């Protein structure tokens, strides 16, 4: 239950009986979701889940933002945009989905099965887990990596696209379902950055402050002397977020960044509208560096 368009659709279809009633909906909270996501999640619980008798469980591995800035905390790195000392661009590894989404979900699933870690789950005991993948991203549908979870993709069974989901949610009065991704996700496009800047000054100040704070790597790496060999940024242009060209992509910027039309569209609209645990949409082609704070 990421609280984005597709997962909100699955919950509503289950609640109304179009799909079988699920036993639980699990929301993995990174601690750094947009205010609109938390508000939407509360509304889903109040208006959709509770009336249908579906418990909406909230799980967490901690606060992603705070952990990145805490020198005493091991940090699972975000896919930050890196500018190396020789001018080459790169990205740090994406570990945040595994640490802040998949890990707490698996922990809760094991508890629901009655076999919390480190107990062994008997053969043949498993949950059927619904994942919100629509037809326009069918290639991202994949199996879980453990035997006690079996993924199913009901939207593919229904042959529903994201547009179908939006129309359905609109019919329920949920037209303003937000994009489900961390507030400071480096995969945001310019449109999402503008939306934060223009609609929520406090959240914009938050991400600008975080962007400046991680310029030389995460706090723990810096404290241990493993400084980032380059500079880290939230925005793809690899300039401070407060100065990033988020209002439009000019021809000169496109040429400077060596972007094709498709890549320019990605810069505007983002890699995609969120990060699903078993189908993180943030796949990138840029060279991935060893670690946040240990880049080569």
PDB file of C-alpha atoms in Angstrom:
ATOM      1  CA  UNK A   1       0.000   0.000   0.000  1.00  0.00           C
ATOM      2  CA  UNK A   2       2.170   2.815  -1.287  1.00  0.00           C
ATOM      3  CA  UNK A   3      -0.841   5.213  -1.286  1.00  0.00           C
ATOM      4  CA  UNK A   4      -0.240   6.121  -4.920  1.00  0.00           C
ATOM      5  CA  UNK A   5      -2.639   5.671  -7.840  1.00  0.00           C
ATOM      6  CA  UNK A   6      -2.275   1.937  -8.454  1.00  0.00           C
ATOM      7  CA  UNK A   7      -2.228   0.700  -4.856  1.00  0.00           C
ATOM      8  CA  UNK A   8      -5.113   3.004  -3.923  1.00  0.00           C
ATOM      9  CA  UNK A   9      -7.038   1.470  -6.806  1.00  0.00           C
ATOM     10  CA  UNK A  10      -6.334  -2.070  -5.580  1.00  0.00           C
ATOM     11  CA  UNK A  11      -7.534  -1.220  -2.073  1.00  0.00           C
ATOM     12  CA  UNK A  12     -10.731   0.381  -3.352  1.00  0.00           C
ATOM     13  CA  UNK A  13     -11.504  -2.480  -5.754  1.00  0.00           C
ATOM     14  CA  UNK A  14     -11.057  -4.935  -2.901  1.00  0.00           C
ATOM     15  CA  UNK A  15     -13.169  -2.868  -0.507  1.00  0.00           C
ATOM     16  CA  UNK A  16     -16.081  -2.627  -2.948  1.00  0.00           C
ATOM     17  CA  UNK A  17     -15.982  -6.315  -3.836  1.00  0.00           C
ATOM     18  CA  UNK A  18     -14.788  -6.143  -7.439  1.00  0.00           C
ATOM     19  CA  UNK A  19     -11.706  -7.976  -6.194  1.00  0.00           C
ATOM     20  CA  UNK A  20     -11.647 -10.406  -3.254  1.00  0.00           C
ATOM     21  CA  UNK A  21     -11.351  -8.799   0.147  1.00  0.00           C
ATOM     22  CA  UNK A  22      -7.734  -8.594   1.280  1.00  0.00           C
ATOM     23  CA  UNK A  23      -6.774  -9.484   4.840  1.00  0.00           C
ATOM     24  CA  UNK A  24      -4.465  -6.498   5.310  1.00  0.00           C
ATOM     25  CA  UNK A  25      -3.019  -3.479   3.546  1.00  0.00           C
ATOM     26  CA  UNK A  26       0.559  -2.641   4.576  1.00  0.00           C
ATOM     27  CA  UNK A  27       2.058   0.825   4.213  1.00  0.00           C
ATOM     28  CA  UNK A  28       5.831   1.049   4.629  1.00  0.00           C
ATOM     29  CA  UNK A  29       6.573   4.516   5.971  1.00  0.00           C
ATOM     30  CA  UNK A  30      10.023   5.932   5.193  1.00  0.00           C
ATOM     31  CA  UNK A  31       9.340   8.768   7.628  1.00  0.00           C
ATOM     32  CA  UNK A  32       9.839  11.255   4.798  1.00  0.00           C
ATOM     33  CA  UNK A  33       6.672  11.017   2.713  1.00  0.00           C
ATOM     34  CA  UNK A  34       4.984  14.176   1.411  1.00  0.00           C
ATOM     35  CA  UNK A  35       2.270  15.606   3.629  1.00  0.00           C
ATOM     36  CA  UNK A  36      -0.212  14.905   0.819  1.00  0.00           C
ATOM     37  CA  UNK A  37       0.602  11.187   0.933  1.00  0.00           C
ATOM     38  CA  UNK A  38       0.005  10.964   4.689  1.00  0.00           C
ATOM     39  CA  UNK A  39      -3.264  12.878   4.314  1.00  0.00           C
ATOM     40  CA  UNK A  40      -4.380  10.622   1.464  1.00  0.00           C
ATOM     41  CA  UNK A  41      -3.446   7.513   3.439  1.00  0.00           C
ATOM     42  CA  UNK A  42      -5.532   8.727   6.390  1.00  0.00           C
ATOM     43  CA  UNK A  43      -8.463   9.297   4.049  1.00  0.00           C
ATOM     44  CA  UNK A  44      -8.099   5.843   2.473  1.00  0.00           C
ATOM     45  CA  UNK A  45      -8.118   4.274   5.913  1.00  0.00           C
ATOM     46  CA  UNK A  46     -11.100   6.304   7.069  1.00  0.00           C
ATOM     47  CA  UNK A  47     -13.293   6.129   3.955  1.00  0.00           C
ATOM     48  CA  UNK A  48     -12.225   2.920   2.174  1.00  0.00           C
ATOM     49  CA  UNK A  49     -10.386   0.435   4.395  1.00  0.00           C
ATOM     50  CA  UNK A  50     -12.179   0.704   7.748  1.00  0.00           C
ATOM     51  CA  UNK A  51     -15.731   0.558   6.353  1.00  0.00           C
ATOM     52  CA  UNK A  52     -14.721  -2.623   4.487  1.00  0.00           C
ATOM     53  CA  UNK A  53     -13.080  -4.133   7.552  1.00  0.00           C
ATOM     54  CA  UNK A  54      -9.582  -4.067   6.031  1.00  0.00           C
ATOM     55  CA  UNK A  55      -6.844  -3.257   8.591  1.00  0.00           C
ATOM     56  CA  UNK A  56      -4.331  -0.759   7.215  1.00  0.00           C
ATOM     57  CA  UNK A  57      -1.018  -1.488   8.925  1.00  0.00           C
ATOM     58  CA  UNK A  58       1.795   1.062   9.021  1.00  0.00           C
ATOM     59  CA  UNK A  59       5.335  -0.268   9.363  1.00  0.00           C
ATOM     60  CA  UNK A  60       8.721   1.431   9.384  1.00  0.00           C
ATOM     61  CA  UNK A  61      12.473   0.872   9.559  1.00  0.00           C
ATOM     62  CA  UNK A  62      13.121   4.427  10.680  1.00  0.00           C
ATOM     63  CA  UNK A  63      13.241   7.921   9.235  1.00  0.00           C
ATOM     64  CA  UNK A  64      15.196   8.029   5.983  1.00  0.00           C
ATOM     65  CA  UNK A  65      15.964  11.752   6.211  1.00  0.00           C
ATOM     66  CA  UNK A  66      17.109  11.678   9.829  1.00  0.00           C
ATOM     67  CA  UNK A  67      19.168   8.527   9.296  1.00  0.00           C
ATOM     68  CA  UNK A  68      21.086  10.118   6.428  1.00  0.00           C
ATOM     69  CA  UNK A  69      22.074  13.049   8.620  1.00  0.00           C
ATOM     70  CA  UNK A  70      22.855  11.033  11.755  1.00  0.00           C
ATOM     71  CA  UNK A  71      26.587  10.199  12.088  1.00  0.00           C
ATOM     72  CA  UNK A  72      25.744   7.360  14.493  1.00  0.00           C
ATOM     73  CA  UNK A  73      23.326   5.582  12.162  1.00  0.00           C
ATOM     74  CA  UNK A  74      24.120   3.154   9.353  1.00  0.00           C
ATOM     75  CA  UNK A  75      22.502   4.619   6.266  1.00  0.00           C
ATOM     76  CA  UNK A  76      21.065   2.689   3.312  1.00  0.00           C
ATOM     77  CA  UNK A  77      21.987   4.985   0.467  1.00  0.00           C
ATOM     78  CA  UNK A  78      19.667   6.908  -1.803  1.00  0.00           C
ATOM     79  CA  UNK A  79      20.312   7.079  -5.570  1.00  0.00           C
ATOM     80  CA  UNK A  80      21.931  10.508  -5.412  1.00  0.00           C
ATOM     81  CA  UNK A  81      23.277  12.274  -8.473  1.00  0.00           C
ATOM     82  CA  UNK A  82      27.056  12.550  -8.205  1.00  0.00           C
ATOM     83  CA  UNK A  83      29.466  14.953  -9.848  1.00  0.00           C
ATOM     84  CA  UNK A  84      32.941  13.434  -9.621  1.00  0.00           C
ATOM     85  CA  UNK A  85      36.058  15.556  -9.263  1.00  0.00           C
ATOM     86  CA  UNK A  86      36.959  14.892 -12.898  1.00  0.00           C
ATOM     87  CA  UNK A  87      33.543  16.163 -14.004  1.00  0.00           C
ATOM     88  CA  UNK A  88      32.029  12.735 -14.757  1.00  0.00           C
ATOM     89  CA  UNK A  89      28.424  12.202 -13.648  1.00  0.00           C
ATOM     90  CA  UNK A  90      27.367   9.159 -11.650  1.00  0.00           C
ATOM     91  CA  UNK A  91      24.881   7.903  -9.096  1.00  0.00           C
ATOM     92  CA  UNK A  92      25.158   6.230  -5.743  1.00  0.00           C
ATOM     93  CA  UNK A  93      23.550   2.865  -5.117  1.00  0.00           C
ATOM     94  CA  UNK A  94      19.843   2.670  -4.386  1.00  0.00           C
ATOM     95  CA  UNK A  95      19.464   0.790  -1.088  1.00  0.00           C
ATOM     96  CA  UNK A  96      16.614   2.841   0.377  1.00  0.00           C
ATOM     97  CA  UNK A  97      13.828   0.764  -1.188  1.00  0.00           C
ATOM     98  CA  UNK A  98      15.175  -2.443   0.332  1.00  0.00           C
ATOM     99  CA  UNK A  99      15.824  -0.942   3.759  1.00  0.00           C
ATOM    100  CA  UNK A 100      12.811   1.316   4.216  1.00  0.00           C
ATOM    101  CA  UNK A 101      10.163  -0.516   2.169  1.00  0.00           C
ATOM    102  CA  UNK A 102      10.881  -4.215   1.651  1.00  0.00           C
ATOM    103  CA  UNK A 103      12.509  -4.939   5.019  1.00  0.00           C
ATOM    104  CA  UNK A 104       9.667  -3.677   7.257  1.00  0.00           C
ATOM    105  CA  UNK A 105       7.033  -5.275   5.004  1.00  0.00           C
ATOM    106  CA  UNK A 106       8.745  -8.668   5.217  1.00  0.00           C
ATOM    107  CA  UNK A 107       9.035  -8.327   8.974  1.00  0.00           C
ATOM    108  CA  UNK A 108       5.317  -7.634   9.325  1.00  0.00           C
ATOM    109  CA  UNK A 109       4.378 -10.448   6.926  1.00  0.00           C
ATOM    110  CA  UNK A 110       6.377 -12.936   8.977  1.00  0.00           C
ATOM    111  CA  UNK A 111       4.581 -11.741  12.108  1.00  0.00           C
ATOM    112  CA  UNK A 112       1.185 -12.126  10.416  1.00  0.00           C
ATOM    113  CA  UNK A 113       2.129 -15.651   9.403  1.00  0.00           C
ATOM    114  CA  UNK A 114       3.023 -16.405  13.024  1.00  0.00           C
ATOM    115  CA  UNK A 115       6.700 -16.961  12.293  1.00  0.00           C
ATOM    116  CA  UNK A 116       8.691 -13.814  13.173  1.00  0.00           C
ATOM    117  CA  UNK A 117      12.388 -13.716  12.361  1.00  0.00           C
ATOM    118  CA  UNK A 118      14.525 -15.741  12.999  1.00  0.00           C
ATOM    119  CA  UNK A 119      12.041 -18.621  13.186  1.00  0.00           C
ATOM    120  CA  UNK A 120      11.728 -20.784  10.091  1.00  0.00           C
ATOM    121  CA  UNK A 121       8.577 -20.563   8.009  1.00  0.00           C
ATOM    122  CA  UNK A 122       7.220 -24.043   7.221  1.00  0.00           C
ATOM    123  CA  UNK A 123       7.096 -25.175   3.627  1.00  0.00           C
ATOM    124  CA  UNK A 124       3.827 -24.232   1.959  1.00  0.00           C
ATOM    125  CA  UNK A 125       3.050 -21.359   4.333  1.00  0.00           C
ATOM    126  CA  UNK A 126       2.861 -18.092   2.418  1.00  0.00           C
ATOM    127  CA  UNK A 127       0.928 -14.901   1.770  1.00  0.00           C
ATOM    128  CA  UNK A 128      -0.503 -13.832  -1.560  1.00  0.00           C
ATOM    129  CA  UNK A 129       0.750 -10.301  -1.971  1.00  0.00           C
ATOM    130  CA  UNK A 130      -0.939  -7.905  -4.371  1.00  0.00           C
ATOM    131  CA  UNK A 131       1.324  -5.401  -6.122  1.00  0.00           C
ATOM    132  CA  UNK A 132      -0.053  -2.353  -7.960  1.00  0.00           C
ATOM    133  CA  UNK A 133       1.411  -2.775 -11.438  1.00  0.00           C
ATOM    134  CA  UNK A 134      -0.715  -1.512 -14.343  1.00  0.00           C
ATOM    135  CA  UNK A 135      -0.497  -2.502 -18.005  1.00  0.00           C
ATOM    136  CA  UNK A 136       1.675   0.471 -18.994  1.00  0.00           C
ATOM    137  CA  UNK A 137       4.429  -0.856 -16.726  1.00  0.00           C
ATOM    138  CA  UNK A 138       3.810  -4.596 -16.995  1.00  0.00           C
ATOM    139  CA  UNK A 139       7.519  -5.211 -17.551  1.00  0.00           C
ATOM    140  CA  UNK A 140       8.144  -4.251 -13.926  1.00  0.00           C
ATOM    141  CA  UNK A 141       6.013  -7.062 -12.542  1.00  0.00           C
ATOM    142  CA  UNK A 142       8.215  -9.561 -10.774  1.00  0.00           C
ATOM    143  CA  UNK A 143       8.117 -12.291  -8.172  1.00  0.00           C
ATOM    144  CA  UNK A 144       9.053 -11.797  -4.537  1.00  0.00           C
ATOM    145  CA  UNK A 145      12.482 -13.063  -3.554  1.00  0.00           C
ATOM    146  CA  UNK A 146      11.239 -15.274  -0.705  1.00  0.00           C
ATOM    147  CA  UNK A 147       9.030 -18.369  -0.782  1.00  0.00           C
ATOM    148  CA  UNK A 148       6.683 -17.126   1.919  1.00  0.00           C
ATOM    149  CA  UNK A 149       5.493 -14.281  -0.329  1.00  0.00           C
ATOM    150  CA  UNK A 150       3.835 -14.874  -3.699  1.00  0.00           C
ATOM    151  CA  UNK A 151       3.231 -11.791  -5.770  1.00  0.00           C
ATOM    152  CA  UNK A 152       0.089 -11.260  -7.782  1.00  0.00           C
ATOM    153  CA  UNK A 153      -0.732  -8.321 -10.034  1.00  0.00           C
ATOM    154  CA  UNK A 154      -4.532  -7.896 -10.171  1.00  0.00           C
ATOM    155  CA  UNK A 155      -4.436  -4.765 -12.351  1.00  0.00           C
ATOM    156  CA  UNK A 156      -2.742  -6.804 -15.077  1.00  0.00           C
ATOM    157  CA  UNK A 157      -5.441  -9.467 -14.694  1.00  0.00           C
ATOM    158  CA  UNK A 158      -8.041  -6.720 -15.188  1.00  0.00           C
ATOM    159  CA  UNK A 159      -6.066  -5.218 -18.097  1.00  0.00           C
ATOM    160  CA  UNK A 160      -6.127  -1.822 -16.388  1.00  0.00           C
ATOM    161  CA  UNK A 161      -3.730   0.970 -17.279  1.00  0.00           C
ATOM    162  CA  UNK A 162      -2.764   3.841 -15.023  1.00  0.00           C
ATOM    163  CA  UNK A 163      -5.324   5.977 -16.872  1.00  0.00           C
ATOM    164  CA  UNK A 164      -8.014   3.407 -16.018  1.00  0.00           C
ATOM    165  CA  UNK A 165      -6.975   3.654 -12.369  1.00  0.00           C
ATOM    166  CA  UNK A 166      -7.161   7.451 -12.435  1.00  0.00           C
ATOM    167  CA  UNK A 167     -10.657   7.368 -13.961  1.00  0.00           C
ATOM    168  CA  UNK A 168     -11.803   4.882 -11.340  1.00  0.00           C
ATOM    169  CA  UNK A 169     -10.362   6.881  -8.434  1.00  0.00           C
ATOM    170  CA  UNK A 170     -11.926  10.047  -9.873  1.00  0.00           C
ATOM    171  CA  UNK A 171     -15.315   8.331  -9.801  1.00  0.00           C
ATOM    172  CA  UNK A 172     -14.777   7.749  -6.086  1.00  0.00           C
ATOM    173  CA  UNK A 173     -13.851  11.365  -5.420  1.00  0.00           C
ATOM    174  CA  UNK A 174     -10.139  10.540  -5.203  1.00  0.00           C
ATOM    175  CA  UNK A 175      -8.969  12.451  -8.263  1.00  0.00           C
ATOM    176  CA  UNK A 176      -6.226  14.139  -6.258  1.00  0.00           C
ATOM    177  CA  UNK A 177      -4.440  10.905  -5.322  1.00  0.00           C
ATOM    178  CA  UNK A 178      -0.799  12.007  -4.926  1.00  0.00           C
ATOM    179  CA  UNK A 179       2.359  10.454  -6.279  1.00  0.00           C
ATOM    180  CA  UNK A 180       3.846   8.029  -3.793  1.00  0.00           C
ATOM    181  CA  UNK A 181       7.523   8.712  -3.322  1.00  0.00           C
ATOM    182  CA  UNK A 182       9.777  10.168  -0.670  1.00  0.00           C
ATOM    183  CA  UNK A 183       9.727  13.932  -0.404  1.00  0.00           C
ATOM    184  CA  UNK A 184      13.366  14.221  -1.481  1.00  0.00           C
ATOM    185  CA  UNK A 185      13.504  11.378  -4.001  1.00  0.00           C
ATOM    186  CA  UNK A 186      16.294  12.005  -6.566  1.00  0.00           C
ATOM    187  CA  UNK A 187      14.042  10.488  -9.247  1.00  0.00           C
ATOM    188  CA  UNK A 188      11.599  13.416  -9.079  1.00  0.00           C
ATOM    189  CA  UNK A 189      11.159  15.268 -12.346  1.00  0.00           C
ATOM    190  CA  UNK A 190      11.061  19.040 -12.608  1.00  0.00           C
ATOM    191  CA  UNK A 191       7.258  19.009 -12.431  1.00  0.00           C
ATOM    192  CA  UNK A 192       7.357  17.330  -9.012  1.00  0.00           C
ATOM    193  CA  UNK A 193      10.053  19.677  -7.724  1.00  0.00           C
ATOM    194  CA  UNK A 194       7.985  22.661  -8.913  1.00  0.00           C
ATOM    195  CA  UNK A 195       4.892  21.249  -7.252  1.00  0.00           C
ATOM    196  CA  UNK A 196       6.712  21.016  -3.928  1.00  0.00           C
ATOM    197  CA  UNK A 197       8.182  24.513  -4.294  1.00  0.00           C
ATOM    198  CA  UNK A 198       4.919  26.152  -5.381  1.00  0.00           C
ATOM    199  CA  UNK A 199       2.455  24.399  -3.067  1.00  0.00           C
ATOM    200  CA  UNK A 200       4.366  23.639   0.126  1.00  0.00           C
ATOM    201  CA  UNK A 201       7.029  26.176   1.179  1.00  0.00           C
ATOM    202  CA  UNK A 202       7.866  24.204   4.321  1.00  0.00           C
ATOM    203  CA  UNK A 203       8.510  21.000   2.375  1.00  0.00           C
ATOM    204  CA  UNK A 204      10.534  22.917  -0.219  1.00  0.00           C
ATOM    205  CA  UNK A 205      12.697  24.367   2.541  1.00  0.00           C
ATOM    206  CA  UNK A 206      13.085  20.840   3.915  1.00  0.00           C
ATOM    207  CA  UNK A 207      14.386  19.328   0.657  1.00  0.00           C
ATOM    208  CA  UNK A 208      16.630  22.316  -0.109  1.00  0.00           C
ATOM    209  CA  UNK A 209      18.179  21.988   3.356  1.00  0.00           C
ATOM    210  CA  UNK A 210      18.653  18.232   2.928  1.00  0.00           C
ATOM    211  CA  UNK A 211      20.194  18.705  -0.522  1.00  0.00           C
ATOM    212  CA  UNK A 212      22.798  21.053   0.928  1.00  0.00           C
ATOM    213  CA  UNK A 213      23.446  18.755   3.892  1.00  0.00           C
ATOM    214  CA  UNK A 214      24.355  15.712   1.765  1.00  0.00           C
ATOM    215  CA  UNK A 215      26.688  17.548  -0.631  1.00  0.00           C
ATOM    216  CA  UNK A 216      29.780  15.740   0.708  1.00  0.00           C
ATOM    217  CA  UNK A 217      28.092  12.420   1.492  1.00  0.00           C
ATOM    218  CA  UNK A 218      26.183  10.978   4.406  1.00  0.00           C
ATOM    219  CA  UNK A 219      26.939  11.962   7.967  1.00  0.00           C
ATOM    220  CA  UNK A 220      28.266   8.599   9.152  1.00  0.00           C
ATOM    221  CA  UNK A 221      30.680   8.249   6.236  1.00  0.00           C
ATOM    222  CA  UNK A 222      31.982  11.761   6.812  1.00  0.00           C
ATOM    223  CA  UNK A 223      32.392  11.143  10.532  1.00  0.00           C
ATOM    224  CA  UNK A 224      34.450   8.030   9.835  1.00  0.00           C
ATOM    225  CA  UNK A 225      36.682   9.855   7.353  1.00  0.00           C
ATOM    226  CA  UNK A 226      35.204   8.195   4.242  1.00  0.00           C
ATOM    227  CA  UNK A 227      34.272  11.390   2.475  1.00  0.00           C
ATOM    228  CA  UNK A 228      32.524  11.366  -0.871  1.00  0.00           C
ATOM    229  CA  UNK A 229      35.039  11.827  -3.696  1.00  0.00           C
ATOM    230  CA  UNK A 230      32.883  14.343  -5.488  1.00  0.00           C
ATOM    231  CA  UNK A 231      29.606  16.101  -4.718  1.00  0.00           C
ATOM    232  CA  UNK A 232      26.094  14.691  -4.241  1.00  0.00           C
ATOM    233  CA  UNK A 233      22.850  16.324  -5.372  1.00  0.00           C
ATOM    234  CA  UNK A 234      19.123  15.614  -5.363  1.00  0.00           C
ATOM    235  CA  UNK A 235      18.551  17.137  -8.803  1.00  0.00           C
ATOM    236  CA  UNK A 236      19.717  15.520 -11.997  1.00  0.00           C
ATOM    237  CA  UNK A 237      21.393  18.726 -13.195  1.00  0.00           C
ATOM    238  CA  UNK A 238      23.896  18.266 -10.347  1.00  0.00           C
ATOM    239  CA  UNK A 239      23.594  21.802  -9.071  1.00  0.00           C
ATOM    240  CA  UNK A 240      22.102  22.838  -5.692  1.00  0.00           C
ATOM    241  CA  UNK A 241      18.356  22.258  -5.658  1.00  0.00           C
ATOM    242  CA  UNK A 242      17.702  25.902  -4.827  1.00  0.00           C
ATOM    243  CA  UNK A 243      19.440  26.828  -8.098  1.00  0.00           C
ATOM    244  CA  UNK A 244      18.406  23.873 -10.251  1.00  0.00           C
ATOM    245  CA  UNK A 245      16.655  24.609 -13.587  1.00  0.00           C
ATOM    246  CA  UNK A 246      13.304  23.143 -12.572  1.00  0.00           C
ATOM    247  CA  UNK A 247      10.987  25.571 -14.398  1.00  0.00           C
ATOM    248  CA  UNK A 248      11.723  24.281 -17.886  1.00  0.00           C
ATOM    249  CA  UNK A 249      14.334  22.466 -19.934  1.00  0.00           C
ATOM    250  CA  UNK A 250      15.839  24.837 -22.473  1.00  0.00           C
ATOM    251  CA  UNK A 251      17.521  23.758 -25.695  1.00  0.00           C
ATOM    252  CA  UNK A 252      20.856  24.892 -24.273  1.00  0.00           C
ATOM    253  CA  UNK A 253      20.338  22.816 -21.109  1.00  0.00           C
ATOM    254  CA  UNK A 254      19.344  19.802 -23.167  1.00  0.00           C
ATOM    255  CA  UNK A 255      22.504  20.137 -25.214  1.00  0.00           C
ATOM    256  CA  UNK A 256      24.681  20.664 -22.154  1.00  0.00           C
ATOM    257  CA  UNK A 257      23.220  17.584 -20.498  1.00  0.00           C
ATOM    258  CA  UNK A 258      23.329  15.664 -23.795  1.00  0.00           C
ATOM    259  CA  UNK A 259      19.708  14.677 -23.451  1.00  0.00           C
ATOM    260  CA  UNK A 260      17.549  13.200 -26.166  1.00  0.00           C
ATOM    261  CA  UNK A 261      13.830  13.985 -26.370  1.00  0.00           C
ATOM    262  CA  UNK A 262      12.894  11.007 -24.202  1.00  0.00           C
ATOM    263  CA  UNK A 263      15.442  11.925 -21.557  1.00  0.00           C
ATOM    264  CA  UNK A 264      14.269  15.531 -21.583  1.00  0.00           C
ATOM    265  CA  UNK A 265      10.730  14.305 -20.937  1.00  0.00           C
ATOM    266  CA  UNK A 266      12.073  12.190 -18.070  1.00  0.00           C
ATOM    267  CA  UNK A 267      13.798  15.234 -16.591  1.00  0.00           C
ATOM    268  CA  UNK A 268      10.467  17.065 -16.669  1.00  0.00           C
ATOM    269  CA  UNK A 269       8.154  14.297 -15.491  1.00  0.00           C
ATOM    270  CA  UNK A 270      10.494  12.095 -13.484  1.00  0.00           C
ATOM    271  CA  UNK A 271      11.520   8.489 -13.952  1.00  0.00           C
ATOM    272  CA  UNK A 272       8.034   7.580 -12.728  1.00  0.00           C
ATOM    273  CA  UNK A 273       5.546   8.410 -10.043  1.00  0.00           C
ATOM    274  CA  UNK A 274       6.839   6.466  -7.114  1.00  0.00           C
ATOM    275  CA  UNK A 275       8.856   3.574  -5.770  1.00  0.00           C
ATOM    276  CA  UNK A 276       7.056   0.283  -5.319  1.00  0.00           C
ATOM    277  CA  UNK A 277       8.887  -2.256  -3.130  1.00  0.00           C
ATOM    278  CA  UNK A 278       8.963  -5.056  -5.700  1.00  0.00           C
ATOM    279  CA  UNK A 279       9.081  -2.853  -8.779  1.00  0.00           C
ATOM    280  CA  UNK A 280      11.053   0.256  -7.901  1.00  0.00           C
ATOM    281  CA  UNK A 281      10.559   2.468 -10.931  1.00  0.00           C
ATOM    282  CA  UNK A 282      13.829   4.293 -10.431  1.00  0.00           C
ATOM    283  CA  UNK A 283      16.004   2.218 -12.734  1.00  0.00           C
ATOM    284  CA  UNK A 284      18.754   4.330 -14.235  1.00  0.00           C
ATOM    285  CA  UNK A 285      21.419   3.992 -16.891  1.00  0.00           C
ATOM    286  CA  UNK A 286      23.999   6.217 -15.232  1.00  0.00           C
ATOM    287  CA  UNK A 287      27.118   4.628 -13.815  1.00  0.00           C
ATOM    288  CA  UNK A 288      26.375   3.520 -10.272  1.00  0.00           C
ATOM    289  CA  UNK A 289      29.042   4.169  -7.684  1.00  0.00           C
ATOM    290  CA  UNK A 290      30.023   1.958  -4.810  1.00  0.00           C
ATOM    291  CA  UNK A 291      28.394   3.731  -1.908  1.00  0.00           C
ATOM    292  CA  UNK A 292      27.005   6.986  -0.580  1.00  0.00           C
ATOM    293  CA  UNK A 293      30.131   8.316   1.066  1.00  0.00           C
ATOM    294  CA  UNK A 294      32.484   5.838  -0.623  1.00  0.00           C
ATOM    295  CA  UNK A 295      32.171   6.810  -4.263  1.00  0.00           C
ATOM    296  CA  UNK A 296      35.054   6.033  -6.588  1.00  0.00           C
TER     297      UNK A 296
END
